[in-house]
Amino acid sequence: MYKILIYLIYFSFYSILILILGKGGLKQTETIEDFFIGGKSMKLFPSIFTFTATWFSIASMVGFTGSVYVSGYEVVLMSVVGWFLGAGLLVLIVDSIRDYDLITIPEFFYKRYNSKGLQIFGGITTVFCYIMYMIIQITGFGVVISKLLEINYSMAIFMIYIFIIYTTYGGFFSVVKTDTLNIIITIIGVLISAFFIINKFDSILDINIFASEIINNDNKAFLDFEIPLPMIISTSFAWGLGLAVNPQYLIRISSTDSSITAKKMISYSVLILAVLYFLLALVGVGGRVLSPELYNNIHVDEVYSFLINNTIYTKLSGFILIGITAAAISSINSQLLIISSGLMIDVVKNIYTKPIHQELVLNISRFFIILAATVSLLLSFTPPSSLLIYGSIIWSIFSITFFLPIYLGSFWKKANKTGVIASIISGLTVMMYFLFKSGFFDSSYSMHPVVPSFISALLFFYIFTIIGDKYENKT
Amino acid sequence: MNKNVLLVFFIFIISALIPYIIMIITERKDNV
């Protein structure tokens, strides 16, 4: 009871801070460009804060740490390394994205390929994937908070529902302001958890020496790689491609005040994130040494909350709790904004072509925020089995549908609409075939399904671009 | 210590530096 009281004090403190910061955004928002991308005026520091906060979600803090606890450092290769390589691709595409002057990423399909149909498809894909991805975040939050505050899971997810609507309702400015607070709290939370884990050992090296001695149930050493190398590389590849075309990151390139700000935002954020993941990997491995009994007894996504609530519990654990909350909210609010922009700009404005008054556009966008949050909340009552695996499949859909059209469209002059349509259809068909064959969200693939899907999409893109080119030249 | 730990650490550090390296290379190219 005493623990819960402490947690509630922290939680109330956090809620008040969010309430104060969240309301500022409404005043600054005048145009649709302000609402979705902050009027393309973001300076370096706010950009780094919001980029890092959006990236570092509950799947990172809770999902990643729990996965390292279970599988060791190979998780780093399977996820984080892929994400960082994907961020490298983001830097490469900065100039092109800024040249097209985008408010949403599917707008690229219209501005580059002159196809409203593709833009609508991109908008619908974005809405679908982000609703699915928000479920991961909401579920993760629900699992952790219901355990720590000893409240009902439904009540926990309803709490985050209120937070995300409040922080997103004011648009991009409001998201950036709350993201700044959220990432600072998240960083403090990660630092505290890493400090108390490392503090239980003589040195960081000691953590790894003890961990090397742990033997899993199947008689293999904990730190040995169990997952086949093709699976490690292909999963990393799936994450990397997904990150490189993920609208929540790409759109932040549009929101900065210049190309160099965007490039610095990405590369400096990755350095901050590297420190956070390094510390969380130590928490995962150190936690495994300190509390090995969890291995067979609790779910991967419950490991982190168990560690902070028992293994390394102090009065400061409340900071870690609000760190998790902050990580979840700062990612969900950006995703919610992307869903709203996809529905409003890519779908509604293309279907209903008559001019709509700016104020009405803003109000409909706000309505879409509430609608998308409500749908995600309702779908979160049946949680997925693992945050990280589920996430990688959803990101694969982005890899297959967005990567080739955006990157080849930026660097290959010949790329055309025929190639894009053929590549999307073939990529998704191969992906569906593999998923139905082996079951959805199954972790037992020998290779991630994104690899054959991507190869097929690439081949079709090339062949049909050439065919489309000849056809267009004739007509 | 397990050699996998060092291998992962090495790959991790390199990958974290990649966006920064690409930024430097592309900026240099722009300025030429």
Short mmCIF file of C-alpha atoms in Angstrom, two decimals:
data_model
loop_
_atom_site.label_atom_id
_atom_site.label_comp_id
_atom_site.label_asym_id
_atom_site.label_seq_id
_atom_site.Cartn_x
_atom_site.Cartn_y
_atom_site.Cartn_z
CA MET A 1 0.00 0.00 0.00
CA TYR A 2 2.87 2.33 0.93
CA LYS A 3 4.52 1.71 -2.45
CA ILE A 4 1.32 2.52 -4.31
CA LEU A 5 0.93 5.75 -2.37
CA ILE A 6 4.43 6.83 -3.39
CA TYR A 7 3.70 5.92 -7.02
CA LEU A 8 0.44 7.89 -6.92
CA ILE A 9 2.24 10.98 -5.62
CA TYR A 10 4.69 10.78 -8.54
CA PHE A 11 1.85 10.18 -10.95
CA SER A 12 -0.14 13.18 -9.70
CA PHE A 13 2.94 15.37 -9.96
CA TYR A 14 3.47 14.23 -13.55
CA SER A 15 -0.20 14.79 -14.45
CA ILE A 16 -0.08 18.38 -13.20
CA LEU A 17 3.05 19.12 -15.26
CA ILE A 18 1.44 17.68 -18.41
CA LEU A 19 -1.77 19.66 -17.78
CA ILE A 20 0.18 22.91 -17.58
CA LEU A 21 2.40 22.28 -20.61
CA GLY A 22 -0.23 20.67 -22.86
CA LYS A 23 -2.58 23.62 -23.09
CA GLY A 24 -0.03 25.99 -24.69
CA GLY A 25 -0.29 24.46 -28.16
CA LEU A 26 -3.83 25.61 -28.93
CA LYS A 27 -2.90 29.28 -28.81
CA GLN A 28 -0.07 28.99 -31.37
CA THR A 29 -2.00 26.95 -33.94
CA GLU A 30 -3.54 28.95 -36.79
CA THR A 31 -3.11 26.88 -39.94
CA ILE A 32 -3.25 23.21 -40.85
CA GLU A 33 0.53 23.37 -41.39
CA ASP A 34 0.92 24.61 -37.79
CA PHE A 35 -1.32 21.85 -36.53
CA PHE A 36 0.48 18.93 -38.18
CA ILE A 37 4.09 20.07 -38.61
CA GLY A 38 4.51 23.14 -36.42
CA GLY A 39 4.61 25.55 -39.37
CA LYS A 40 8.01 24.13 -40.47
CA SER A 41 9.65 26.32 -37.88
CA MET A 42 11.20 23.91 -35.39
CA LYS A 43 14.69 24.76 -34.13
CA LEU A 44 17.35 22.15 -33.30
CA PHE A 45 16.77 21.51 -29.59
CA PRO A 46 12.97 21.13 -29.60
CA SER A 47 13.40 18.96 -32.71
CA ILE A 48 15.89 16.67 -30.94
CA PHE A 49 13.60 16.41 -27.89
CA THR A 50 10.50 15.56 -29.87
CA PHE A 51 12.34 13.19 -32.23
CA THR A 52 13.95 11.29 -29.35
CA ALA A 53 10.73 11.24 -27.32
CA THR A 54 8.70 9.93 -30.26
CA TRP A 55 11.28 7.25 -31.01
CA PHE A 56 11.75 6.09 -27.44
CA SER A 57 8.44 4.40 -26.81
CA ILE A 58 7.19 1.88 -24.30
CA ALA A 59 8.28 -0.84 -26.77
CA SER A 60 11.83 0.48 -26.22
CA MET A 61 11.75 0.94 -22.48
CA VAL A 62 9.69 -2.09 -21.44
CA GLY A 63 9.71 -4.37 -24.54
CA PHE A 64 13.43 -4.03 -25.28
CA THR A 65 14.58 -4.42 -21.66
CA GLY A 66 12.35 -7.47 -21.14
CA SER A 67 13.59 -9.03 -24.37
CA VAL A 68 17.24 -8.52 -23.34
CA TYR A 69 16.40 -10.14 -20.00
CA VAL A 70 15.06 -13.20 -21.86
CA SER A 71 17.41 -13.48 -24.88
CA GLY A 72 20.52 -11.47 -24.00
CA TYR A 73 22.42 -9.05 -26.21
CA GLU A 74 21.31 -10.60 -29.51
CA VAL A 75 18.17 -8.48 -29.10
CA VAL A 76 20.38 -5.40 -29.61
CA LEU A 77 21.44 -6.74 -33.01
CA MET A 78 17.88 -7.67 -33.94
CA SER A 79 16.29 -4.33 -33.10
CA VAL A 80 18.43 -1.33 -32.11
CA VAL A 81 21.17 -1.82 -34.73
CA GLY A 82 18.49 -1.99 -37.45
CA TRP A 83 16.81 1.15 -36.12
CA PHE A 84 20.09 3.08 -36.14
CA LEU A 85 20.91 2.00 -39.70
CA GLY A 86 17.38 3.08 -40.67
CA ALA A 87 18.14 6.48 -39.11
CA GLY A 88 21.20 6.69 -41.39
CA LEU A 89 18.84 6.30 -44.38
CA LEU A 90 16.66 9.07 -42.92
CA VAL A 91 19.64 11.45 -43.06
CA LEU A 92 20.13 10.54 -46.74
CA ILE A 93 16.54 11.42 -47.65
CA VAL A 94 16.38 14.77 -45.80
CA ASP A 95 16.97 17.02 -48.83
CA SER A 96 14.49 15.19 -51.02
CA ILE A 97 11.71 15.24 -48.40
CA ARG A 98 12.21 18.95 -47.83
CA ASP A 99 12.19 19.66 -51.58
CA TYR A 100 8.69 18.18 -51.87
CA ASP A 101 7.37 20.45 -49.09
CA LEU A 102 5.17 17.83 -47.39
CA ILE A 103 2.61 18.05 -44.59
CA THR A 104 2.03 14.29 -44.68
CA ILE A 105 4.27 11.56 -46.07
CA PRO A 106 1.64 10.04 -48.42
CA GLU A 107 1.60 13.49 -50.10
CA PHE A 108 4.91 12.36 -51.60
CA PHE A 109 2.94 9.88 -53.74
CA TYR A 110 0.91 12.74 -55.17
CA LYS A 111 3.73 15.24 -55.60
CA ARG A 112 6.25 12.76 -57.02
CA TYR A 113 4.01 10.35 -58.96
CA ASN A 114 1.06 12.65 -59.59
CA SER A 115 -1.35 10.06 -58.20
CA LYS A 116 -4.14 10.95 -55.79
CA GLY A 117 -5.12 7.28 -55.67
CA LEU A 118 -1.68 6.35 -54.31
CA GLN A 119 -1.89 9.21 -51.81
CA ILE A 120 -5.24 7.89 -50.53
CA PHE A 121 -3.76 4.38 -50.34
CA GLY A 122 -0.76 5.78 -48.41
CA GLY A 123 -3.12 7.60 -46.04
CA ILE A 124 -5.19 4.49 -45.36
CA THR A 125 -2.04 2.37 -44.85
CA THR A 126 -0.73 4.95 -42.39
CA VAL A 127 -4.01 5.01 -40.46
CA PHE A 128 -4.21 1.22 -40.30
CA CYS A 129 -0.57 0.67 -39.26
CA TYR A 130 -0.60 3.45 -36.68
CA ILE A 131 -3.82 2.30 -35.05
CA MET A 132 -2.21 -1.15 -34.76
CA TYR A 133 1.00 0.38 -33.44
CA MET A 134 -0.85 2.51 -30.92
CA ILE A 135 -2.42 -0.67 -29.57
CA ILE A 136 1.10 -1.87 -28.73
CA GLN A 137 1.81 1.30 -26.81
CA ILE A 138 -1.51 1.38 -24.99
CA THR A 139 -1.28 -2.32 -24.12
CA GLY A 140 2.30 -1.98 -22.86
CA PHE A 141 1.28 0.94 -20.70
CA GLY A 142 -1.77 -0.95 -19.40
CA VAL A 143 0.27 -4.03 -18.44
CA VAL A 144 2.92 -2.04 -16.57
CA ILE A 145 0.72 0.52 -14.85
CA SER A 146 -1.97 -1.95 -13.79
CA LYS A 147 0.76 -4.04 -12.10
CA LEU A 148 2.50 -1.12 -10.42
CA LEU A 149 -0.55 0.79 -9.24
CA GLU A 150 -2.49 -2.43 -8.61
CA ILE A 151 -5.42 -1.20 -10.64
CA ASN A 152 -7.56 -2.86 -13.26
CA TYR A 153 -5.96 -3.14 -16.77
CA SER A 154 -8.99 -1.40 -18.36
CA MET A 155 -8.67 1.49 -15.93
CA ALA A 156 -4.95 1.83 -16.73
CA ILE A 157 -5.53 2.03 -20.48
CA PHE A 158 -8.33 4.53 -19.95
CA MET A 159 -5.89 6.74 -18.05
CA ILE A 160 -3.50 6.92 -21.00
CA TYR A 161 -6.45 7.56 -23.32
CA ILE A 162 -7.14 10.82 -21.46
CA PHE A 163 -3.45 11.81 -21.48
CA ILE A 164 -2.95 11.25 -25.20
CA ILE A 165 -6.06 13.10 -26.26
CA TYR A 166 -5.09 16.02 -24.05
CA THR A 167 -1.52 16.25 -25.34
CA THR A 168 -2.44 15.79 -29.02
CA TYR A 169 -5.55 17.98 -29.20
CA GLY A 170 -3.45 21.15 -29.44
CA GLY A 171 -1.54 19.79 -32.47
CA PHE A 172 2.20 19.68 -33.17
CA PHE A 173 3.18 22.59 -30.86
CA SER A 174 1.47 20.89 -27.95
CA VAL A 175 3.13 17.56 -28.80
CA VAL A 176 6.57 19.21 -28.92
CA LYS A 177 6.09 20.97 -25.59
CA THR A 178 4.96 17.85 -23.76
CA ASP A 179 7.57 15.73 -25.56
CA THR A 180 10.32 17.93 -24.11
CA LEU A 181 9.07 17.25 -20.59
CA ASN A 182 8.44 13.58 -21.40
CA ILE A 183 11.90 12.82 -22.74
CA ILE A 184 13.58 14.50 -19.76
CA ILE A 185 11.49 12.38 -17.37
CA THR A 186 12.13 9.24 -19.45
CA ILE A 187 15.90 9.84 -19.43
CA ILE A 188 15.86 10.33 -15.64
CA GLY A 189 13.82 7.11 -15.30
CA VAL A 190 16.31 5.12 -17.40
CA LEU A 191 19.29 6.61 -15.53
CA ILE A 192 17.78 5.71 -12.15
CA SER A 193 16.97 2.14 -13.15
CA ALA A 194 20.45 1.63 -14.64
CA PHE A 195 22.13 3.20 -11.62
CA PHE A 196 20.41 0.91 -9.12
CA ILE A 197 21.09 -2.20 -11.21
CA ILE A 198 24.80 -1.35 -11.76
CA ASN A 199 25.09 -0.39 -8.09
CA LYS A 200 24.38 -4.00 -7.12
CA PHE A 201 27.61 -5.07 -8.86
CA ASP A 202 31.24 -4.01 -8.47
CA SER A 203 31.45 -2.91 -12.10
CA ILE A 204 29.69 -3.14 -15.47
CA LEU A 205 32.14 -5.90 -16.43
CA ASP A 206 30.92 -7.90 -13.44
CA ILE A 207 27.37 -7.90 -14.81
CA ASN A 208 28.63 -9.57 -17.97
CA ILE A 209 30.88 -12.02 -16.15
CA PHE A 210 27.98 -13.22 -13.98
CA ALA A 211 25.63 -13.26 -16.98
CA SER A 212 28.08 -15.46 -18.93
CA GLU A 213 27.60 -18.16 -16.31
CA ILE A 214 23.80 -18.31 -16.66
CA ILE A 215 22.52 -21.40 -18.45
CA ASN A 216 19.02 -21.43 -20.02
CA ASN A 217 16.54 -24.31 -19.74
CA ASP A 218 17.76 -25.75 -23.06
CA ASN A 219 21.34 -26.03 -21.66
CA LYS A 220 22.61 -23.17 -23.79
CA ALA A 221 24.42 -20.22 -22.24
CA PHE A 222 22.26 -17.09 -21.78
CA LEU A 223 24.70 -14.87 -23.69
CA ASP A 224 25.19 -17.29 -26.60
CA PHE A 225 23.27 -16.49 -29.77
CA GLU A 226 20.32 -18.86 -30.03
CA ILE A 227 18.43 -17.21 -32.86
CA PRO A 228 19.83 -18.15 -36.32
CA LEU A 229 21.99 -15.45 -37.95
CA PRO A 230 19.68 -15.04 -41.02
CA MET A 231 16.80 -14.30 -38.65
CA ILE A 232 18.87 -11.77 -36.68
CA ILE A 233 20.01 -9.95 -39.82
CA SER A 234 16.62 -10.06 -41.55
CA THR A 235 14.72 -8.81 -38.48
CA SER A 236 17.19 -5.97 -38.13
CA PHE A 237 16.69 -5.27 -41.85
CA ALA A 238 12.89 -5.21 -41.38
CA TRP A 239 13.12 -2.75 -38.50
CA GLY A 240 15.65 -0.59 -40.35
CA LEU A 241 13.59 -0.24 -43.52
CA GLY A 242 10.46 0.35 -41.45
CA LEU A 243 12.14 3.11 -39.48
CA ALA A 244 13.55 4.74 -42.62
CA VAL A 245 10.05 5.31 -44.03
CA ASN A 246 8.05 5.65 -40.87
CA PRO A 247 5.92 8.79 -41.20
CA GLN A 248 6.42 9.70 -37.52
CA TYR A 249 10.14 10.25 -38.22
CA LEU A 250 9.99 11.40 -41.84
CA ILE A 251 7.46 14.12 -41.06
CA ARG A 252 9.81 15.59 -38.48
CA ILE A 253 12.20 16.32 -41.34
CA SER A 254 9.46 18.57 -42.76
CA SER A 255 8.82 20.25 -39.42
CA THR A 256 12.39 21.56 -38.93
CA ASP A 257 13.45 25.04 -40.03
CA SER A 258 16.24 23.78 -42.38
CA SER A 259 17.90 20.72 -43.90
CA ILE A 260 20.90 20.91 -41.60
CA THR A 261 18.63 21.13 -38.53
CA ALA A 262 16.88 17.95 -39.73
CA LYS A 263 20.17 16.09 -40.26
CA LYS A 264 21.51 17.17 -36.89
CA MET A 265 18.20 16.29 -35.24
CA ILE A 266 18.45 12.71 -36.51
CA SER A 267 22.14 12.09 -35.84
CA TYR A 268 22.27 13.74 -32.39
CA SER A 269 19.06 12.00 -31.31
CA VAL A 270 20.55 8.64 -32.26
CA LEU A 271 23.56 9.34 -30.04
CA ILE A 272 21.24 10.10 -27.08
CA LEU A 273 19.22 6.98 -27.86
CA ALA A 274 22.40 4.88 -28.01
CA VAL A 275 23.18 5.84 -24.42
CA LEU A 276 19.61 4.98 -23.33
CA TYR A 277 19.63 1.57 -25.05
CA PHE A 278 23.08 0.79 -23.67
CA LEU A 279 21.82 1.46 -20.14
CA LEU A 280 18.62 -0.54 -20.69
CA ALA A 281 20.61 -3.49 -22.05
CA LEU A 282 22.57 -3.45 -18.80
CA VAL A 283 19.29 -3.32 -16.85
CA GLY A 284 18.03 -6.35 -18.81
CA VAL A 285 21.18 -8.44 -18.38
CA GLY A 286 21.82 -7.24 -14.81
CA GLY A 287 18.18 -7.95 -13.96
CA ARG A 288 18.59 -11.48 -15.28
CA VAL A 289 21.58 -12.02 -12.95
CA LEU A 290 19.80 -10.50 -9.94
CA SER A 291 16.36 -12.05 -10.44
CA PRO A 292 16.79 -15.19 -12.58
CA GLU A 293 13.58 -16.68 -11.19
CA LEU A 294 11.45 -14.45 -13.43
CA TYR A 295 12.71 -16.26 -16.54
CA ASN A 296 10.09 -19.00 -16.47
CA ASN A 297 7.44 -17.22 -14.51
CA ILE A 298 6.47 -13.91 -16.03
CA HIS A 299 5.80 -12.44 -19.45
CA VAL A 300 8.60 -10.62 -21.26
CA ASP A 301 6.79 -7.27 -21.06
CA GLU A 302 6.31 -7.55 -17.29
CA VAL A 303 10.01 -8.02 -16.52
CA TYR A 304 10.92 -4.32 -16.34
CA SER A 305 8.07 -3.41 -14.00
CA PHE A 306 8.93 -6.37 -11.75
CA LEU A 307 12.57 -5.26 -11.56
CA ILE A 308 11.75 -1.67 -10.59
CA ASN A 309 9.03 -2.72 -8.18
CA ASN A 310 11.01 -5.47 -6.42
CA THR A 311 14.64 -6.15 -7.38
CA ILE A 312 15.81 -2.53 -7.30
CA TYR A 313 12.89 -0.90 -5.51
CA THR A 314 13.63 2.46 -3.84
CA LYS A 315 11.54 5.56 -3.25
CA LEU A 316 12.89 6.79 -6.58
CA SER A 317 11.17 3.93 -8.43
CA GLY A 318 8.21 6.29 -8.88
CA PHE A 319 10.40 8.29 -11.25
CA ILE A 320 10.88 5.18 -13.38
CA LEU A 321 7.13 4.64 -13.35
CA ILE A 322 6.42 8.12 -14.71
CA GLY A 323 9.38 7.62 -17.10
CA ILE A 324 7.50 4.67 -18.61
CA THR A 325 4.31 6.74 -18.75
CA ALA A 326 6.18 9.60 -20.42
CA ALA A 327 7.77 7.23 -22.98
CA ALA A 328 4.34 5.87 -23.88
CA ILE A 329 2.55 9.22 -24.11
CA SER A 330 5.29 10.94 -26.12
CA SER A 331 5.16 8.25 -28.80
CA ILE A 332 1.40 7.81 -28.93
CA ASN A 333 0.62 11.51 -29.31
CA SER A 334 2.83 11.79 -32.41
CA GLN A 335 1.26 8.66 -33.86
CA LEU A 336 -2.19 10.04 -33.20
CA LEU A 337 -1.29 13.24 -35.02
CA ILE A 338 -0.05 11.19 -38.00
CA ILE A 339 -3.34 9.25 -38.10
CA SER A 340 -5.32 12.48 -38.02
CA SER A 341 -3.21 14.03 -40.81
CA GLY A 342 -3.56 10.85 -42.90
CA LEU A 343 -7.34 10.89 -42.57
CA MET A 344 -7.73 14.62 -43.09
CA ILE A 345 -5.17 15.50 -45.76
CA ASP A 346 -4.61 12.23 -47.61
CA VAL A 347 -8.10 10.75 -47.51
CA VAL A 348 -10.85 13.33 -46.83
CA LYS A 349 -9.35 16.22 -48.82
CA ASN A 350 -8.82 13.96 -51.83
CA ILE A 351 -12.31 12.52 -51.75
CA TYR A 352 -14.16 15.72 -50.85
CA THR A 353 -12.51 18.14 -53.27
CA LYS A 354 -14.53 21.30 -52.54
CA PRO A 355 -12.69 23.95 -50.48
CA ILE A 356 -13.11 23.59 -46.72
CA HIS A 357 -12.68 26.50 -44.31
CA GLN A 358 -9.38 26.30 -42.36
CA GLU A 359 -11.11 26.39 -38.97
CA LEU A 360 -13.35 23.49 -40.00
CA VAL A 361 -10.31 21.50 -41.22
CA LEU A 362 -8.68 21.98 -37.80
CA ASN A 363 -11.84 20.92 -35.99
CA ILE A 364 -12.29 17.81 -38.14
CA SER A 365 -8.61 16.95 -37.53
CA ARG A 366 -9.20 17.24 -33.78
CA PHE A 367 -12.27 15.03 -34.11
CA PHE A 368 -10.13 12.43 -35.92
CA ILE A 369 -7.70 12.50 -33.00
CA ILE A 370 -10.47 11.57 -30.57
CA LEU A 371 -11.88 8.99 -32.99
CA ALA A 372 -8.51 7.26 -33.57
CA ALA A 373 -7.68 7.27 -29.85
CA THR A 374 -11.07 5.73 -29.06
CA VAL A 375 -10.74 3.00 -31.70
CA SER A 376 -7.23 2.13 -30.44
CA LEU A 377 -8.48 2.07 -26.86
CA LEU A 378 -11.31 -0.33 -27.74
CA LEU A 379 -8.94 -2.61 -29.66
CA SER A 380 -6.45 -2.62 -26.77
CA PHE A 381 -8.74 -4.70 -24.58
CA THR A 382 -7.27 -7.80 -26.28
CA PRO A 383 -3.49 -7.32 -26.07
CA PRO A 384 -0.91 -8.83 -28.50
CA SER A 385 1.53 -11.49 -27.26
CA SER A 386 4.83 -9.60 -27.56
CA LEU A 387 5.34 -5.88 -28.14
CA LEU A 388 8.55 -6.22 -30.14
CA ILE A 389 7.49 -9.03 -32.50
CA TYR A 390 4.10 -7.46 -33.20
CA GLY A 391 5.79 -4.12 -33.85
CA SER A 392 8.25 -5.54 -36.36
CA ILE A 393 5.44 -7.05 -38.47
CA ILE A 394 3.55 -3.76 -38.55
CA TRP A 395 6.66 -1.83 -39.52
CA SER A 396 7.24 -4.37 -42.30
CA ILE A 397 4.07 -3.13 -43.96
CA PHE A 398 5.64 0.34 -44.13
CA SER A 399 8.89 -1.14 -45.44
CA ILE A 400 7.09 -2.82 -48.30
CA THR A 401 4.62 -0.12 -49.25
CA PHE A 402 6.57 3.11 -48.61
CA PHE A 403 10.30 2.39 -48.82
CA LEU A 404 10.81 1.80 -52.55
CA PRO A 405 8.39 4.51 -53.77
CA ILE A 406 10.01 7.13 -51.49
CA TYR A 407 13.70 6.22 -51.77
CA LEU A 408 13.76 5.14 -55.42
CA GLY A 409 11.42 8.05 -56.19
CA SER A 410 13.99 10.40 -54.68
CA PHE A 411 17.12 8.99 -56.28
CA TRP A 412 15.94 7.39 -59.54
CA LYS A 413 14.48 9.77 -62.11
CA LYS A 414 12.78 7.00 -64.10
CA ALA A 415 10.73 5.72 -61.13
CA ASN A 416 7.05 5.97 -62.04
CA LYS A 417 3.52 5.17 -60.88
CA THR A 418 3.28 1.84 -62.73
CA GLY A 419 6.39 0.58 -60.93
CA VAL A 420 5.06 1.78 -57.56
CA ILE A 421 1.69 0.04 -57.93
CA ALA A 422 3.29 -3.22 -59.11
CA SER A 423 5.83 -3.19 -56.28
CA ILE A 424 3.21 -2.55 -53.58
CA ILE A 425 0.90 -5.31 -54.87
CA SER A 426 3.68 -7.89 -55.21
CA GLY A 427 5.33 -7.00 -51.88
CA LEU A 428 2.09 -7.21 -49.93
CA THR A 429 1.06 -10.44 -51.66
CA VAL A 430 4.32 -12.19 -50.74
CA MET A 431 4.11 -10.79 -47.18
CA MET A 432 0.54 -12.08 -46.76
CA TYR A 433 1.53 -15.47 -48.14
CA PHE A 434 4.29 -15.85 -45.52
CA LEU A 435 2.15 -14.56 -42.67
CA PHE A 436 -0.78 -16.85 -43.46
CA LYS A 437 1.56 -19.80 -44.03
CA SER A 438 3.33 -19.50 -40.67
CA GLY A 439 0.70 -17.69 -38.64
CA PHE A 440 0.48 -14.03 -37.69
CA PHE A 441 2.95 -12.65 -35.18
CA ASP A 442 4.83 -15.91 -34.97
CA SER A 443 8.44 -15.63 -33.84
CA SER A 444 9.53 -18.97 -35.27
CA TYR A 445 10.41 -17.84 -38.81
CA SER A 446 13.86 -18.84 -40.07
CA MET A 447 13.95 -15.51 -41.88
CA HIS A 448 11.83 -12.41 -41.42
CA PRO A 449 9.00 -12.33 -44.04
CA VAL A 450 9.99 -8.80 -45.02
CA VAL A 451 13.06 -10.10 -46.91
CA PRO A 452 11.31 -12.12 -49.65
CA SER A 453 8.53 -9.49 -49.78
CA PHE A 454 11.04 -6.69 -50.25
CA ILE A 455 12.99 -8.56 -52.95
CA SER A 456 9.77 -9.23 -54.83
CA ALA A 457 8.68 -5.58 -54.48
CA LEU A 458 12.09 -4.42 -55.74
CA LEU A 459 11.97 -6.70 -58.82
CA PHE A 460 8.43 -5.66 -59.70
CA PHE A 461 9.30 -2.00 -59.16
CA TYR A 462 12.18 -2.23 -61.62
CA ILE A 463 10.42 -4.29 -64.29
CA PHE A 464 7.17 -2.32 -64.25
CA THR A 465 8.94 1.04 -64.14
CA ILE A 466 10.68 0.11 -67.40
CA ILE A 467 7.39 -1.16 -68.90
CA GLY A 468 5.52 1.94 -67.64
CA ASP A 469 8.24 4.19 -69.04
CA LYS A 470 7.94 2.67 -72.52
CA TYR A 471 4.14 2.86 -72.40
CA GLU A 472 4.18 6.51 -71.31
CA ASN A 473 6.68 7.41 -74.05
CA LYS A 474 4.39 5.83 -76.68
CA THR A 475 1.28 7.69 -75.52
CA MET B 1 34.05 -12.40 -20.85
CA ASN B 2 31.81 -13.81 -23.58
CA LYS B 3 33.14 -12.70 -27.00
CA ASN B 4 29.59 -12.10 -28.23
CA VAL B 5 29.30 -9.21 -25.77
CA LEU B 6 32.24 -7.40 -27.34
CA LEU B 7 31.01 -8.11 -30.86
CA VAL B 8 27.54 -6.72 -30.13
CA PHE B 9 29.02 -3.68 -28.40
CA PHE B 10 31.25 -2.96 -31.39
CA ILE B 11 28.42 -3.26 -33.94
CA PHE B 12 26.16 -1.18 -31.68
CA ILE B 13 28.64 1.71 -31.45
CA ILE B 14 29.33 1.72 -35.19
CA SER B 15 25.62 1.70 -36.05
CA ALA B 16 24.96 4.59 -33.64
CA LEU B 17 27.60 6.66 -35.44
CA ILE B 18 26.30 5.94 -38.94
CA PRO B 19 23.68 8.75 -39.12
CA TYR B 20 26.34 11.21 -37.91
CA ILE B 21 28.89 9.96 -40.47
CA ILE B 22 26.33 10.20 -43.29
CA MET B 23 25.49 13.75 -42.18
CA ILE B 24 29.16 14.78 -42.34
CA ILE B 25 29.68 13.14 -45.74
CA THR B 26 26.56 14.66 -47.31
CA GLU B 27 27.31 18.13 -45.90
CA ARG B 28 30.85 18.01 -47.28
CA LYS B 29 29.51 17.01 -50.68
CA ASP B 30 27.02 19.90 -50.61
CA ASN B 31 29.75 22.39 -49.82
CA VAL B 32 32.11 21.28 -52.61
#
